[in-house]
PDB file of C-alpha atoms and ligand atoms in Angstrom:
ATOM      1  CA  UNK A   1     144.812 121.157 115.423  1.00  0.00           C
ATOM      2  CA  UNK A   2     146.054 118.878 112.759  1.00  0.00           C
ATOM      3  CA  UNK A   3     145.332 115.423 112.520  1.00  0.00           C
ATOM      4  CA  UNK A   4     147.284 112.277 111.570  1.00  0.00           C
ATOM      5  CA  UNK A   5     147.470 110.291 108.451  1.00  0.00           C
ATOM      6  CA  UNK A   6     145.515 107.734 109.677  1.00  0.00           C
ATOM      7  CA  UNK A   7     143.093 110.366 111.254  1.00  0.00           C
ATOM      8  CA  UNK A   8     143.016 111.537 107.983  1.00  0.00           C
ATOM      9  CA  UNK A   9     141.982 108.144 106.545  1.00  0.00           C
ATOM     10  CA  UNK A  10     138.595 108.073 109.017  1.00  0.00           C
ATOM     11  CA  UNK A  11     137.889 111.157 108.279  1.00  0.00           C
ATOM     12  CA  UNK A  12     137.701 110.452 104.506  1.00  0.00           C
ATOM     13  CA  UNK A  13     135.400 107.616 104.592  1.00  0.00           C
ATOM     14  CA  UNK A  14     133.441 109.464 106.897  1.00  0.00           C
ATOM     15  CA  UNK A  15     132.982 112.423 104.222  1.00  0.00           C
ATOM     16  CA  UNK A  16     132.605 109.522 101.539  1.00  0.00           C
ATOM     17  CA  UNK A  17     129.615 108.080 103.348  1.00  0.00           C
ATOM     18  CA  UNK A  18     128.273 111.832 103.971  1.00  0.00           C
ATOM     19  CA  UNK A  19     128.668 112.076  99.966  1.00  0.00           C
ATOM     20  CA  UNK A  20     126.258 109.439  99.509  1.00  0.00           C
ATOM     21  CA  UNK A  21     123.756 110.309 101.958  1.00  0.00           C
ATOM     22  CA  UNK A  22     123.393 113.575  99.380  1.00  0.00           C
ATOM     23  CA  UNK A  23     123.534 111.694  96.655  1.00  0.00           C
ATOM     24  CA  UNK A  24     120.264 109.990  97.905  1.00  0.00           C
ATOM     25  CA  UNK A  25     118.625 113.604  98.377  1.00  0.00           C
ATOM     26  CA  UNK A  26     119.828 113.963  94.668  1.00  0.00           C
ATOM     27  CA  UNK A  27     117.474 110.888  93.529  1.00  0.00           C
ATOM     28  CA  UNK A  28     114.625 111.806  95.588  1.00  0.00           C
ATOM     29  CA  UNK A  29     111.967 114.334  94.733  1.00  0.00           C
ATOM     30  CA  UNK A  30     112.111 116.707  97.572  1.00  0.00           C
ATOM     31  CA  UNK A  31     108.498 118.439  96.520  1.00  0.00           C
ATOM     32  CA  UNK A  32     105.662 117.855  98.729  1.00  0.00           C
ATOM     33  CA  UNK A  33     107.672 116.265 101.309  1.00  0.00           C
ATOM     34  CA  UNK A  34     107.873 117.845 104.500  1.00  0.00           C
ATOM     35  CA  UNK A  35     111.281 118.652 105.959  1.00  0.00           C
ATOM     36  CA  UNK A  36     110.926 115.833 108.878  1.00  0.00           C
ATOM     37  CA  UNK A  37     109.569 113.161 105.961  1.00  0.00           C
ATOM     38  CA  UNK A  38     113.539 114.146 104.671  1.00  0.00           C
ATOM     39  CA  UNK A  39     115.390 114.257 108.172  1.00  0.00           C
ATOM     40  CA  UNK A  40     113.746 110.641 108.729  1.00  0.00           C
ATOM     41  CA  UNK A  41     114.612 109.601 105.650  1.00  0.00           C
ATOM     42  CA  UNK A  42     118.185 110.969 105.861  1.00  0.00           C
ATOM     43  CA  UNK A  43     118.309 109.343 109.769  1.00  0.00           C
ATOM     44  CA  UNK A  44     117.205 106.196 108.438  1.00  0.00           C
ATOM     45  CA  UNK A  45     119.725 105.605 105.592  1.00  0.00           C
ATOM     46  CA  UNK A  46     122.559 106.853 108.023  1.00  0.00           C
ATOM     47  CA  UNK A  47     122.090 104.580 110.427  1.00  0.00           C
ATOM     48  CA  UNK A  48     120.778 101.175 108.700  1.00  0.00           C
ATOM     49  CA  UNK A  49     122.615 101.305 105.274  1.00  0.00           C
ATOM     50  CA  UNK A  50     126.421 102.950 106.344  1.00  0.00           C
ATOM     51  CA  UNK A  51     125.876 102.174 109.820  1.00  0.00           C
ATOM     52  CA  UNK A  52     127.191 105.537 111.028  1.00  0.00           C
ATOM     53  CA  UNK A  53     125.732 108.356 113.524  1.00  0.00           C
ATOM     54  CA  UNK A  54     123.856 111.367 112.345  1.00  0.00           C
ATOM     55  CA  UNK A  55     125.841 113.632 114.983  1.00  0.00           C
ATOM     56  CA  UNK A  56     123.877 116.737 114.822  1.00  0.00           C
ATOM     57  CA  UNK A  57     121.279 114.084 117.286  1.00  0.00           C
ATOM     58  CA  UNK A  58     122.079 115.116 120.697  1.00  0.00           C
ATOM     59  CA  UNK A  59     124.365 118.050 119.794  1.00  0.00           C
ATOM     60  CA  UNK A  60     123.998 120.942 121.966  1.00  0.00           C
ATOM     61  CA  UNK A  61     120.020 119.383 122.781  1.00  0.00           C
ATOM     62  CA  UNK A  62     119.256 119.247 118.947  1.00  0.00           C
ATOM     63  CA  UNK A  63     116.960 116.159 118.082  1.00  0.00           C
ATOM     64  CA  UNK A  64     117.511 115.729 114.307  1.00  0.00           C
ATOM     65  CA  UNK A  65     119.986 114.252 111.793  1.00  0.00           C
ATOM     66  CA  UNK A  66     119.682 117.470 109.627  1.00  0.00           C
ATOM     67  CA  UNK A  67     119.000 121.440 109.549  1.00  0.00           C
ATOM     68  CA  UNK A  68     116.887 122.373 106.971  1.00  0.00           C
ATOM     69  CA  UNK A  69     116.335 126.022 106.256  1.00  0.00           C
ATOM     70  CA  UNK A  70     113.874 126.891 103.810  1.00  0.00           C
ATOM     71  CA  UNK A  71     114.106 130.554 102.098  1.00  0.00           C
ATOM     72  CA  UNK A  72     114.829 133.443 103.977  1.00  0.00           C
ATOM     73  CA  UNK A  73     116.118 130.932 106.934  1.00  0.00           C
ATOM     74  CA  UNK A  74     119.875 131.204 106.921  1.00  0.00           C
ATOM     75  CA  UNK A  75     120.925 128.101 108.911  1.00  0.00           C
ATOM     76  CA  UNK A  76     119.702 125.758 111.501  1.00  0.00           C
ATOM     77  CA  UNK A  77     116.279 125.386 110.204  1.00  0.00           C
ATOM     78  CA  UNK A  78     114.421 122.505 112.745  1.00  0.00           C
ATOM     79  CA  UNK A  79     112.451 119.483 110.462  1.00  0.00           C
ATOM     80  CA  UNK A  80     108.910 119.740 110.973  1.00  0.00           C
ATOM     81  CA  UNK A  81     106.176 117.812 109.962  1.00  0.00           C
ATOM     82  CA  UNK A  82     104.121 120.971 108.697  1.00  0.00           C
ATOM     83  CA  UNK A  83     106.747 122.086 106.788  1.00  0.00           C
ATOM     84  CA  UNK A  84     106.076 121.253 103.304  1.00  0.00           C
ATOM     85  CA  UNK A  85     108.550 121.643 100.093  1.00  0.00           C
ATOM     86  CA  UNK A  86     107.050 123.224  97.270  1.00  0.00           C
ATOM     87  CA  UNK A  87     107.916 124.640  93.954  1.00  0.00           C
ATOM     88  CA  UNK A  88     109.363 127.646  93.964  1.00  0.00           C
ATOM     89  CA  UNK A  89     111.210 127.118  97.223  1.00  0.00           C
ATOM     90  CA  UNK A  90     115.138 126.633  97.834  1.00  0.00           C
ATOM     91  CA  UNK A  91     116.304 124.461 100.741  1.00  0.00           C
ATOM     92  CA  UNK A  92     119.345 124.189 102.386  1.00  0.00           C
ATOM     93  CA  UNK A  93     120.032 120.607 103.796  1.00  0.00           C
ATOM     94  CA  UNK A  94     123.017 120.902 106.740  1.00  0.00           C
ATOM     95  CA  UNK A  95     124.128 117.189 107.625  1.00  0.00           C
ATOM     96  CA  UNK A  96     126.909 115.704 109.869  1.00  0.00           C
ATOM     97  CA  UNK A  97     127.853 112.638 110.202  1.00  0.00           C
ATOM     98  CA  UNK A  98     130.271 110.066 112.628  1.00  0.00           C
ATOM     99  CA  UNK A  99     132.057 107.051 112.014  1.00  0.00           C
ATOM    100  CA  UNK A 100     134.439 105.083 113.896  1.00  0.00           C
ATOM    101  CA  UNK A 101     134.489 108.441 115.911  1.00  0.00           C
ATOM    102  CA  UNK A 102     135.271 111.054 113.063  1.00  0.00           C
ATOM    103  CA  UNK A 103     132.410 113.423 111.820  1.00  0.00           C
ATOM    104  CA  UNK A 104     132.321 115.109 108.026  1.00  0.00           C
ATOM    105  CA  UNK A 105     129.981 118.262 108.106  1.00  0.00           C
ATOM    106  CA  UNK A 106     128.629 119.145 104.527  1.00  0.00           C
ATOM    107  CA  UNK A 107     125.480 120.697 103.137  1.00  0.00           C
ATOM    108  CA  UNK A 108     123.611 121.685  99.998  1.00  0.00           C
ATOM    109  CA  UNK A 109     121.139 123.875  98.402  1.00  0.00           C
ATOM    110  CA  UNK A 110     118.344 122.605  96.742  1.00  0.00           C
ATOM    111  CA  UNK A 111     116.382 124.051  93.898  1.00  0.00           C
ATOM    112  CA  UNK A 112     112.545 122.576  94.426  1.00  0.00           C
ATOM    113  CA  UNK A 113     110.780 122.246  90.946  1.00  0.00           C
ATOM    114  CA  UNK A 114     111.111 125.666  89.466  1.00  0.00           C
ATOM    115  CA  UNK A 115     112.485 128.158  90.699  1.00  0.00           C
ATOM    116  CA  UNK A 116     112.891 131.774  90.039  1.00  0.00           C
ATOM    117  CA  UNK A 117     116.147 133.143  88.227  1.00  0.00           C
ATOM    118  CA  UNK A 118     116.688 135.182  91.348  1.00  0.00           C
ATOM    119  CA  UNK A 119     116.724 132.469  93.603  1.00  0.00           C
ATOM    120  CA  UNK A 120     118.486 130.198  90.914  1.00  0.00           C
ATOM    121  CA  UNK A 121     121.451 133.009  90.707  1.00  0.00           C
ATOM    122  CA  UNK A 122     121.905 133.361  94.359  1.00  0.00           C
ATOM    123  CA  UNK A 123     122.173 129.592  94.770  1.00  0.00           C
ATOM    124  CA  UNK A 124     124.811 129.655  92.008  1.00  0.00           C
ATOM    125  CA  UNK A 125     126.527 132.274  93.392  1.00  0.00           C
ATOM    126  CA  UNK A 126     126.965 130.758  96.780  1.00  0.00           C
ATOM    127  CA  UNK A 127     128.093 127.761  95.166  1.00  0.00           C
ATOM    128  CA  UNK A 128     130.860 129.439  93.257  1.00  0.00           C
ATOM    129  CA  UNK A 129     131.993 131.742  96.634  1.00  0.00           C
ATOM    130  CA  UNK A 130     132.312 128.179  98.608  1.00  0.00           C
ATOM    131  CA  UNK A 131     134.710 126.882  95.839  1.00  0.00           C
ATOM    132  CA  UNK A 132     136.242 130.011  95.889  1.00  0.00           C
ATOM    133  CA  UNK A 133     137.027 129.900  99.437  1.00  0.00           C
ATOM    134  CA  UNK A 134     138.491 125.514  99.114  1.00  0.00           C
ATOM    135  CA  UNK A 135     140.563 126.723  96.145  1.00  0.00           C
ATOM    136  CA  UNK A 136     142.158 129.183  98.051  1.00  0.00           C
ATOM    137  CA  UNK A 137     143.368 126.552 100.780  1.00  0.00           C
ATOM    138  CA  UNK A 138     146.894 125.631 100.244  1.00  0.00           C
ATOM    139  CA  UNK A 139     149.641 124.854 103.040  1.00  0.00           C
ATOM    140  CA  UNK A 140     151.131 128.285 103.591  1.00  0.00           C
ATOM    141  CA  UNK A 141     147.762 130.312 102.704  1.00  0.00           C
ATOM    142  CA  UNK A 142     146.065 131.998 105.442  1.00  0.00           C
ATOM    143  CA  UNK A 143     142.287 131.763 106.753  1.00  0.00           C
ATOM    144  CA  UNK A 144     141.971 135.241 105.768  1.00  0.00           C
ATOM    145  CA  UNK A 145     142.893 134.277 101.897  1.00  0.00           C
ATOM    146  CA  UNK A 146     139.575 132.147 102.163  1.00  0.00           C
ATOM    147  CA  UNK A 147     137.288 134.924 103.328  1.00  0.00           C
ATOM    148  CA  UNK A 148     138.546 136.845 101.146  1.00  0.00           C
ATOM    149  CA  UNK A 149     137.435 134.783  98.201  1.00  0.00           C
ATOM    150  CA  UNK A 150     134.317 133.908  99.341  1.00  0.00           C
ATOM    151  CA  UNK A 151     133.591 137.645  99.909  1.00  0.00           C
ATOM    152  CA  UNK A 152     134.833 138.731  97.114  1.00  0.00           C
ATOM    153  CA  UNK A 153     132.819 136.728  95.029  1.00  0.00           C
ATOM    154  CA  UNK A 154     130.058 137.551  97.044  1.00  0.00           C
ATOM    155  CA  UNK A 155     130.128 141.539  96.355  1.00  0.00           C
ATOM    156  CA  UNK A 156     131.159 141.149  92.851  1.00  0.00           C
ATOM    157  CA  UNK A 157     127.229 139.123  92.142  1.00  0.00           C
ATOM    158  CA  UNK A 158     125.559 142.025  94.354  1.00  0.00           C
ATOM    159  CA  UNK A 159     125.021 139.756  97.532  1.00  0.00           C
ATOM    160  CA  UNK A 160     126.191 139.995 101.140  1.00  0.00           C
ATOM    161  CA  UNK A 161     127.873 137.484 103.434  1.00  0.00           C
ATOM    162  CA  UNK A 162     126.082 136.708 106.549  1.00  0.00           C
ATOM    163  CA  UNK A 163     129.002 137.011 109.452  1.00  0.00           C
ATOM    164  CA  UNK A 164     127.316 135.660 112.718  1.00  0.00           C
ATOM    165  CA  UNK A 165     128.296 131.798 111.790  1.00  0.00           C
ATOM    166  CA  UNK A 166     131.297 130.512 110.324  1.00  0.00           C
ATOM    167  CA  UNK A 167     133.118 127.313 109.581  1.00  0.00           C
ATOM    168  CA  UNK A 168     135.089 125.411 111.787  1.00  0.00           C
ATOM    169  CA  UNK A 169     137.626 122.598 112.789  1.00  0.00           C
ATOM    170  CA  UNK A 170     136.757 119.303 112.558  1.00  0.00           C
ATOM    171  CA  UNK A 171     137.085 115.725 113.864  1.00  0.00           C
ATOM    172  CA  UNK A 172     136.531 113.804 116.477  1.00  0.00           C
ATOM    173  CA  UNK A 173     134.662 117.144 117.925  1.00  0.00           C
ATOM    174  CA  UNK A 174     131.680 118.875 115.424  1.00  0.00           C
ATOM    175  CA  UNK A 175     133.165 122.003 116.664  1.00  0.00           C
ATOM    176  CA  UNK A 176     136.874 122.239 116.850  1.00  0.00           C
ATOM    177  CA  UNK A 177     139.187 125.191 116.137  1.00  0.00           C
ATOM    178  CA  UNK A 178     139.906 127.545 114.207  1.00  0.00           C
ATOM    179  CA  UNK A 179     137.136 129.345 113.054  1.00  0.00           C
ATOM    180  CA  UNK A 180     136.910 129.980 109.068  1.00  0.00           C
ATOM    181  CA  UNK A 181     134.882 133.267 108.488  1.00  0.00           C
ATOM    182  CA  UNK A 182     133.920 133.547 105.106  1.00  0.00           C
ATOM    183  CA  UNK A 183     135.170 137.419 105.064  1.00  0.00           C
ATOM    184  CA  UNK A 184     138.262 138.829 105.810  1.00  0.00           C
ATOM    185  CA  UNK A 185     141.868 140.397 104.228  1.00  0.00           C
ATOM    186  CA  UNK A 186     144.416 138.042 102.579  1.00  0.00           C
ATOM    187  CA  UNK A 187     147.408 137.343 103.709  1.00  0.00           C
ATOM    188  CA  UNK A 188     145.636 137.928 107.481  1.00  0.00           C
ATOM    189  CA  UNK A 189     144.962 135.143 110.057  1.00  0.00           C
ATOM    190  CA  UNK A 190     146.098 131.503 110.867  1.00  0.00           C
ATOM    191  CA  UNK A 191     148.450 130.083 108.314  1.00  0.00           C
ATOM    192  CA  UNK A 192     147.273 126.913 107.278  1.00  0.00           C
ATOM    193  CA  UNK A 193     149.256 123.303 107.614  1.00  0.00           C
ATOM    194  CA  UNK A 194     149.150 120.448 106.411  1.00  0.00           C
ATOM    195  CA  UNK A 195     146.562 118.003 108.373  1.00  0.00           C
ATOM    196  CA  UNK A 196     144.391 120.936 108.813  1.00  0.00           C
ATOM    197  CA  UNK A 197     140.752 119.647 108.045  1.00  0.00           C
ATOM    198  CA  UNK A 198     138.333 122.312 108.278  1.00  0.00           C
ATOM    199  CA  UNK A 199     134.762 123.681 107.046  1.00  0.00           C
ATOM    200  CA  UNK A 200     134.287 125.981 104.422  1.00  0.00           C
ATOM    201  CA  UNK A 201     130.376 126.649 104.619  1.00  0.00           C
ATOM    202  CA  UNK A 202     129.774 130.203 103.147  1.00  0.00           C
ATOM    203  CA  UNK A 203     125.955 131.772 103.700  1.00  0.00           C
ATOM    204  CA  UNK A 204     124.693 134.275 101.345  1.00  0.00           C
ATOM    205  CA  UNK A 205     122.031 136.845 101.201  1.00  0.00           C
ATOM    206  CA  UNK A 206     120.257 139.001  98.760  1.00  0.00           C
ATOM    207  CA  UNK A 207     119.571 141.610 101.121  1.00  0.00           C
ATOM    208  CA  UNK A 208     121.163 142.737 104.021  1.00  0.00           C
ATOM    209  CA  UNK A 209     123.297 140.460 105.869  1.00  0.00           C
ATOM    210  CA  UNK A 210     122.121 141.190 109.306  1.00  0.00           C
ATOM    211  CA  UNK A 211     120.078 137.759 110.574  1.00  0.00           C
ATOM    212  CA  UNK A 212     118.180 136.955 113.584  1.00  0.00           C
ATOM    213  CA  UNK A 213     117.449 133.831 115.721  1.00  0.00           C
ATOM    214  CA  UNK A 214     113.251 132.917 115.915  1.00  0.00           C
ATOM    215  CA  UNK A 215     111.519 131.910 119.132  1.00  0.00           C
ATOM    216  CA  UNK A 216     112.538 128.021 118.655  1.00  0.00           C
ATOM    217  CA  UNK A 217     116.208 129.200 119.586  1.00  0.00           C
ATOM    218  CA  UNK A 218     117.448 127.481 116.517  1.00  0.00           C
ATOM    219  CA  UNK A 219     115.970 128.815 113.486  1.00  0.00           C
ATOM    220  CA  UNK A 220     118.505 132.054 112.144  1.00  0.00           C
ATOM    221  CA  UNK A 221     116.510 134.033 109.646  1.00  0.00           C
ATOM    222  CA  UNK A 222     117.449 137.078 107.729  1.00  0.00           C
ATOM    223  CA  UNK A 223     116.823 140.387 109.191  1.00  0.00           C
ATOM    224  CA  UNK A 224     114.901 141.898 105.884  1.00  0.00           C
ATOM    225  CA  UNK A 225     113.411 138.813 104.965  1.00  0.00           C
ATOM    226  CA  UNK A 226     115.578 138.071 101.675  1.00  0.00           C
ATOM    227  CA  UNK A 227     116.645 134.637 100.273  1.00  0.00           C
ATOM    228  CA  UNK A 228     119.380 133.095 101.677  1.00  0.00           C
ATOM    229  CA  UNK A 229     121.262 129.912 100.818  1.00  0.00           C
ATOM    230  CA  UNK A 230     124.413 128.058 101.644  1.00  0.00           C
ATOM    231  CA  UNK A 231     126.917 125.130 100.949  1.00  0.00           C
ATOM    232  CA  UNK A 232     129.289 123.058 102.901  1.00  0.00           C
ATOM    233  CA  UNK A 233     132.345 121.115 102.355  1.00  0.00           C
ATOM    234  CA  UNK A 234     134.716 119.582 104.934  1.00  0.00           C
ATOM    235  CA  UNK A 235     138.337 119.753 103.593  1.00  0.00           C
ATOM    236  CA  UNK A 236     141.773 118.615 104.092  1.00  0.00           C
ATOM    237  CA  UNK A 237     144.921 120.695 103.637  1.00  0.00           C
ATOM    238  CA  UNK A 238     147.352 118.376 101.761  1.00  0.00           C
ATOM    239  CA  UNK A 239     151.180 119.002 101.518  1.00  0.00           C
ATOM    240  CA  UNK A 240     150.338 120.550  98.070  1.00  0.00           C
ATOM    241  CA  UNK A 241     146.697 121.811  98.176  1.00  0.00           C
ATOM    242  CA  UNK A 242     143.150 120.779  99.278  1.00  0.00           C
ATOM    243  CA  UNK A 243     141.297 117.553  99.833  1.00  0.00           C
ATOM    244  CA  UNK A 244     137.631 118.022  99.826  1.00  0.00           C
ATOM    245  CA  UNK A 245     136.344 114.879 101.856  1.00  0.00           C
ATOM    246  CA  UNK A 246     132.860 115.330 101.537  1.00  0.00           C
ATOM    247  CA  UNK A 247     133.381 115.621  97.809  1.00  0.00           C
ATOM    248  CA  UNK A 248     130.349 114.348  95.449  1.00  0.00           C
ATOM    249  CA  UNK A 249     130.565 112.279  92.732  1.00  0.00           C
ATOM    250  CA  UNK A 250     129.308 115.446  90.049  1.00  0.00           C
ATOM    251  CA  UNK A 251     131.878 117.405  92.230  1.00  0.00           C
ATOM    252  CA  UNK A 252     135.141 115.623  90.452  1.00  0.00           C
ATOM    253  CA  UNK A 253     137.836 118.348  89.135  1.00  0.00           C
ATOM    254  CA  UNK A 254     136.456 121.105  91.341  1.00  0.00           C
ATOM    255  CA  UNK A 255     138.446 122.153  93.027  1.00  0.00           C
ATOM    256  CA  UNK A 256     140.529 123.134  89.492  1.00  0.00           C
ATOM    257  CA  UNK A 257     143.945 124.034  88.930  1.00  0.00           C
ATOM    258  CA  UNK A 258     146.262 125.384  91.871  1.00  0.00           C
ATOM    259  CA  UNK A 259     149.607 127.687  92.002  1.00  0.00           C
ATOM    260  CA  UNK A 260     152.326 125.462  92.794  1.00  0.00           C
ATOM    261  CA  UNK A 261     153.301 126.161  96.931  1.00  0.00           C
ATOM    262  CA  UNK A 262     155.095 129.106  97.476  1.00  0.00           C
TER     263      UNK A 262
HETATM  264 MG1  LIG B   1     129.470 123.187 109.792  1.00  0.00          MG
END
């Protein structure tokens, strides 16, 4: 379940490389694009300019180098072409990507235009409970210390934490164990190591946090119909704390000050 220094070095660049693909989505003007006009963009930069893989293609029968869920869609929103972004509207955009046979899984909400201050505090909100959750990561903390944070920050802004998906190992697999919920009790569950790299990839709603899967088989909405959004990091447990590999460039000092190792 851990990996290698030199694992560890692949698996950085591939997270740097994932960086950049969102800091393209940062330049562009998502409005009035449809979510396929983003996928192919996305597809198309991954695979001419950092020559890597978009490794959601192929993945359990999926066809596209990103989910995009729009709204009340949790996770695993499919690009279509009649899909259009408009103000108003938050977007989640889910991406993997391999190189030289390592994969970094991140993702990001996206305010479109204007948006309301509901939607706009929800977004926030999720943001904070996902660095929550990567400050808590520390050789000697346990998975349940990051649930815990996520969910805690959750309940304290009046939203729930949607429990059917979690994150996960990482590597050369998409999938690999353990499984990081993004609830739980601390001092509960795995103990965390060194070489550990992980997702941390908490999805919150302003409703209820029961969700359901549409007719496509991929597209997980909320139960009641409320806003939902997410973000994504892949990390790294160091000897003294957390590397986040899919870091940003706006993301630098982040992941803030840490309690020396118990
Ligand atoms: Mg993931």
């Amino acid at each position: 379940m851990t990996k290698q220094p030199h694992e560890l070095a692949l698996m950085a660049e591939a997270g740097r490389l994932l960086a950049s693909v969102f800091g393209l989505l940062d330049r562009t003007t998502l409005a009035g694009m449809s979510t396929l006009a983003v996928n192919d963009m996305v597809e198309r930069y991954i695979v001419d300019e950092l020559k890597a893989r978009p490794a959601s293609k192929g993945q359990y029968g999926y066809a596209f180098a990103l989910n995009s869920s729009v709204n009340e869609v949790v996770c695993h929103g499919v690009p279509s072409a009649s899909e259009v972004l408009r103000e108003g509207d938050i977007v989640n955009l889910d991406i993997t990507l391999e190189k030289n046979g390592y994969i970094a899984d991140s993702s990001k909400t996206y305010l479109i235009g204007e948006v309301d201050l509901a939607a706009k505090k929800l977004v926030q909100a999720t943001y904070e409970a996902m660095w929550k959750g990567i400050r808590a990561v520390r050789p000697g903390a346990r998975l349940g210390d990051i649930g815990w944070a996520i969910e805690r920050h959750a309940r304290r802004n009046g939203y729930s934490v949607v429990r059917d998906y979690c994150g996960h190992g990482i590597g050369r697999e998409m999938h690999e164990e353990p499984q990081v919920l993004h609830f739980g009790k601390p001092g509960t569950g795995l103990p965390l190591r060194e070489g550990m790299v992980f997702t941390i990839e908490p999805m919150l709603n302003r409703g209820g946090r029961s969700v359901k899967t549409e007719a496509d088989g991929w597209t997980v909405v909320t139960r009641d119909g409320s806003l939902s959004a997410q973000f994504e990091h892949t990390v790294a447990v160091t000897a003294s704390g957390v590397s986040v590999l899919t870091l940003r460039p706006d993301e630098a000092g982040m992941t803030g000050a840490r309690r020396p190792v118990a």
